[in-house]
Coordinates of C-alpha atoms and ligand atoms in Angstrom, one line a residue:
M6 CA -90.2 15.7 -83.7
E7 CA -89.3 18.4 -86.1
Q8 CA -87.2 21.2 -84.5
Q9 CA -88.8 24.7 -84.3
T10 CA -86.8 27.5 -86.0
A11 CA -84.9 29.3 -83.3
R12 CA -86.3 32.8 -82.4
I13 CA -83.7 35.5 -82.1
A14 CA -83.8 38.9 -80.4
V15 CA -81.1 41.3 -81.6
F16 CA -80.0 44.1 -79.3
L17 CA -78.3 47.2 -80.7
S18 CA -77.6 50.8 -80.2
G19 CA -76.5 52.1 -83.6
G20 CA -76.5 51.5 -87.3
G21 CA -77.4 47.8 -87.3
S22 CA -75.3 46.6 -90.2
N23 CA -74.8 43.3 -88.3
L24 CA -78.6 43.1 -87.7
Q25 CA -79.0 43.5 -91.5
A26 CA -76.5 40.7 -92.1
L27 CA -78.4 38.4 -89.8
I28 CA -81.7 39.2 -91.4
D29 CA -80.3 38.7 -94.9
D30 CA -78.8 35.4 -94.1
S31 CA -81.9 34.3 -92.3
K32 CA -84.0 35.2 -95.4
A33 CA -81.5 33.4 -97.7
G34 CA -81.7 30.2 -95.5
L35 CA -78.1 30.4 -94.5
L36 CA -79.1 31.1 -90.8
S37 CA -81.7 28.7 -89.5
A38 CA -83.3 31.2 -87.3
R39 CA -85.7 34.1 -87.4
I40 CA -85.0 37.6 -86.1
V41 CA -88.3 38.3 -84.4
W42 CA -87.5 41.2 -82.1
V43 CA -85.1 44.1 -82.1
V44 CA -84.3 46.0 -78.9
S45 CA -82.4 49.3 -78.9
S46 CA -80.9 51.3 -76.1
S47 CA -81.5 54.4 -78.2
A48 CA -84.7 55.6 -80.0
K49 CA -82.5 57.2 -82.7
A50 CA -80.6 54.0 -83.7
Y51 CA -80.8 53.4 -87.5
G52 CA -81.0 49.7 -86.6
L53 CA -84.6 50.3 -85.6
T54 CA -85.4 51.6 -89.1
R55 CA -83.8 48.5 -90.6
A56 CA -86.0 46.3 -88.4
E57 CA -89.2 48.3 -89.2
N58 CA -88.4 48.0 -93.0
E59 CA -88.4 44.2 -92.5
G60 CA -91.6 44.2 -90.5
I61 CA -89.8 43.2 -87.3
E62 CA -91.2 44.3 -83.9
T63 CA -89.0 46.8 -82.1
F64 CA -88.6 48.0 -78.5
V65 CA -86.5 50.9 -77.0
F66 CA -85.2 49.7 -73.6
K67 CA -84.4 52.6 -71.2
P68 CA -83.8 51.2 -67.7
K69 CA -83.9 54.8 -66.3
K70 CA -87.6 55.0 -67.2
Y71 CA -88.5 52.3 -64.7
P72 CA -88.8 52.8 -60.9
S73 CA -85.8 50.6 -60.3
P74 CA -83.1 48.6 -62.1
E75 CA -84.9 45.4 -60.9
A76 CA -88.2 46.6 -62.4
A77 CA -86.5 47.3 -65.7
A78 CA -84.8 43.9 -65.8
E79 CA -88.0 42.1 -64.9
D80 CA -89.9 43.8 -67.7
L81 CA -87.2 43.0 -70.3
L82 CA -87.1 39.4 -69.2
S83 CA -90.8 39.0 -69.3
K84 CA -91.0 40.6 -72.8
L85 CA -88.3 38.1 -74.0
Q86 CA -90.2 35.2 -72.5
E87 CA -93.6 36.4 -73.9
R88 CA -92.0 36.4 -77.4
K89 CA -90.5 32.9 -76.8
I90 CA -87.0 34.2 -77.6
D91 CA -84.5 31.4 -77.8
Y92 CA -81.3 33.4 -78.4
I93 CA -80.1 36.9 -77.9
A94 CA -77.6 38.4 -80.4
L95 CA -75.9 41.6 -79.3
A96 CA -74.9 43.7 -82.3
G97 CA -73.4 47.0 -81.2
F98 CA -75.4 47.1 -77.9
L99 CA -73.6 49.6 -75.7
K100 CA -75.1 48.7 -72.4
L101 CA -74.6 45.8 -70.0
L102 CA -77.6 43.4 -70.0
P103 CA -79.3 43.0 -66.6
S104 CA -77.8 40.0 -64.8
S105 CA -81.2 38.3 -64.5
V106 CA -81.4 38.2 -68.3
V107 CA -77.8 36.9 -68.6
A108 CA -78.6 34.2 -66.1
A109 CA -81.9 33.2 -67.8
Y110 CA -80.2 33.0 -71.2
S111 CA -76.9 31.4 -70.1
K112 CA -75.0 30.1 -73.1
R113 CA -77.7 31.6 -75.4
I114 CA -76.4 35.1 -75.7
V115 CA -73.7 36.1 -78.2
N116 CA -71.9 39.2 -79.1
V117 CA -69.7 40.3 -82.0
H118 CA -66.6 42.4 -81.1
P119 CA -64.4 44.2 -83.7
A120 CA -61.1 42.8 -82.6
L121 CA -59.3 39.6 -81.8
L122 CA -60.4 39.0 -78.2
P123 CA -59.1 38.6 -75.5
K124 CA -57.0 41.6 -76.7
Y125 CA -58.7 44.9 -77.0
G126 CA -61.9 44.1 -75.1
G127 CA -63.5 45.4 -71.9
K128 CA -65.2 48.5 -70.8
G129 CA -64.6 51.5 -73.0
M130 CA -63.4 49.3 -75.8
Y131 CA -66.0 50.0 -78.5
G132 CA -66.2 51.7 -81.9
H133 CA -63.1 53.6 -82.9
H134 CA -61.5 53.2 -79.5
V135 CA -60.8 49.5 -80.4
H136 CA -59.3 50.3 -83.8
E137 CA -57.2 53.1 -82.4
A138 CA -55.7 50.8 -79.7
V139 CA -55.0 48.1 -82.3
L140 CA -53.2 50.5 -84.6
A141 CA -51.2 52.0 -81.7
S142 CA -50.1 48.5 -80.7
G143 CA -48.2 47.8 -83.9
D144 CA -50.0 44.5 -84.3
K145 CA -49.9 43.0 -87.8
E146 CA -53.5 41.7 -87.8
S147 CA -56.9 42.4 -86.3
G148 CA -60.3 40.8 -86.9
A149 CA -63.7 40.0 -85.4
T150 CA -64.7 37.8 -82.5
V151 CA -68.0 36.1 -81.7
H152 CA -68.3 35.1 -78.1
L153 CA -70.8 34.0 -75.5
V154 CA -71.9 36.8 -73.1
D155 CA -71.5 36.8 -69.4
E156 CA -71.7 39.6 -66.9
I157 CA -68.3 41.1 -67.8
Y158 CA -67.8 43.1 -71.0
D159 CA -66.3 41.0 -73.8
H160 CA -65.4 38.2 -71.4
G161 CA -67.4 35.0 -72.3
K162 CA -66.1 32.0 -74.2
I163 CA -64.8 32.7 -77.6
L164 CA -66.8 30.8 -80.3
D165 CA -65.2 32.0 -83.6
Q166 CA -62.9 34.6 -85.1
A167 CA -62.1 36.0 -88.5
R168 CA -58.7 37.7 -89.2
V169 CA -57.8 40.7 -91.4
P170 CA -54.4 42.2 -92.1
I171 CA -53.4 45.6 -90.9
L172 CA -52.1 47.7 -93.8
P173 CA -49.4 50.3 -93.5
D174 CA -51.7 53.3 -94.3
D175 CA -54.6 52.1 -92.2
T176 CA -56.7 54.6 -90.2
P177 CA -59.2 53.6 -87.5
D178 CA -61.9 54.0 -90.2
S179 CA -60.3 51.9 -92.9
L180 CA -59.5 49.1 -90.4
A181 CA -63.1 49.3 -89.0
A182 CA -64.5 48.9 -92.5
R183 CA -62.3 45.9 -93.2
V184 CA -63.2 44.2 -89.9
L185 CA -67.0 45.0 -90.3
E186 CA -67.0 43.2 -93.7
Q187 CA -65.8 40.1 -91.9
E188 CA -68.3 40.5 -89.0
H189 CA -71.1 40.3 -91.5
K190 CA -69.9 36.9 -92.7
L191 CA -68.7 35.6 -89.3
Y192 CA -71.7 36.5 -87.1
P193 CA -74.6 34.7 -88.9
R194 CA -72.3 31.7 -89.5
A195 CA -71.3 31.5 -85.8
L196 CA -74.9 32.0 -84.6
N197 CA -76.0 29.2 -86.8
K198 CA -73.3 26.9 -85.5
L199 CA -74.2 27.8 -81.9
I200 CA -77.9 27.0 -82.6
S201 CA -77.1 23.7 -84.2
G202 CA -74.9 22.7 -81.3
E203 CA -71.6 22.6 -83.2
Y204 CA -69.6 24.5 -80.6
G205 CA -70.7 21.9 -77.9
V206 CA -71.1 24.7 -75.3
N207 CA -73.8 22.8 -73.6
D208 CA -71.6 19.7 -73.2
E209 CA -69.1 21.6 -71.0
Ligands
GRF16 C1 -69.6 46.4 -84.7 O1 -68.4 46.8 -85.1 C2 -69.6 45.3 -83.6 O2 -68.4 44.6 -83.7 C3 -69.6 46.2 -82.4 O3 -70.4 47.2 -82.7 C4 -70.4 47.5 -84.1 C5 -71.9 47.5 -84.5 O4 -72.0 47.8 -85.9 N1 -70.0 45.4 -81.3 P1 -73.4 47.8 -86.6 O5 -74.4 48.6 -85.7 O6 -73.9 46.3 -86.6 O7 -73.3 48.4 -87.9

């Protein structure tokens, strides 16, 4: 039987340059998957505009607008299931996913983090905070990590990493830009490998 193209939902909160990298690689045939739904925690995220420009359906998920956290989780999960989403790719999503979604999509949720995990991860380690901590440490290199998502921030199994040097005159912004360039290459490649079973995560 011919395999169906995997259907991806991308979750974000901001600019969405990683979303764009996933869309571009999907269109170029480098990622055998389709981005079919974009979920944002903020109505102002530029990532939503990127999705709309590509004709991709969008949704702003605000748990506080529901009567309870359980109702919010249930609605999100049923929306994912209605759209037959196979994988969730977090790309700058600044909220924790409801645990029922994490459980339903076990080993099928990935995240990209702008440092070499397990260093510089966890709650509060996002955006410039990460790069400031890396520069303060005196490390000689940083990079990007793609990992599976569980219920703890930046904690799931590491799938792949890309490394960049830290230069003597680096600022958090210059380091972030160098890392982001690598994320755009690493993330579609790693997602493709996960979908094709190359990481063997389901054999464990
Ligand atoms: C990236 O640096 C990613 O590693 C982190 O959030 C940032 C998102 O950037 N999780 P963008 O919205 O994809 O441009």
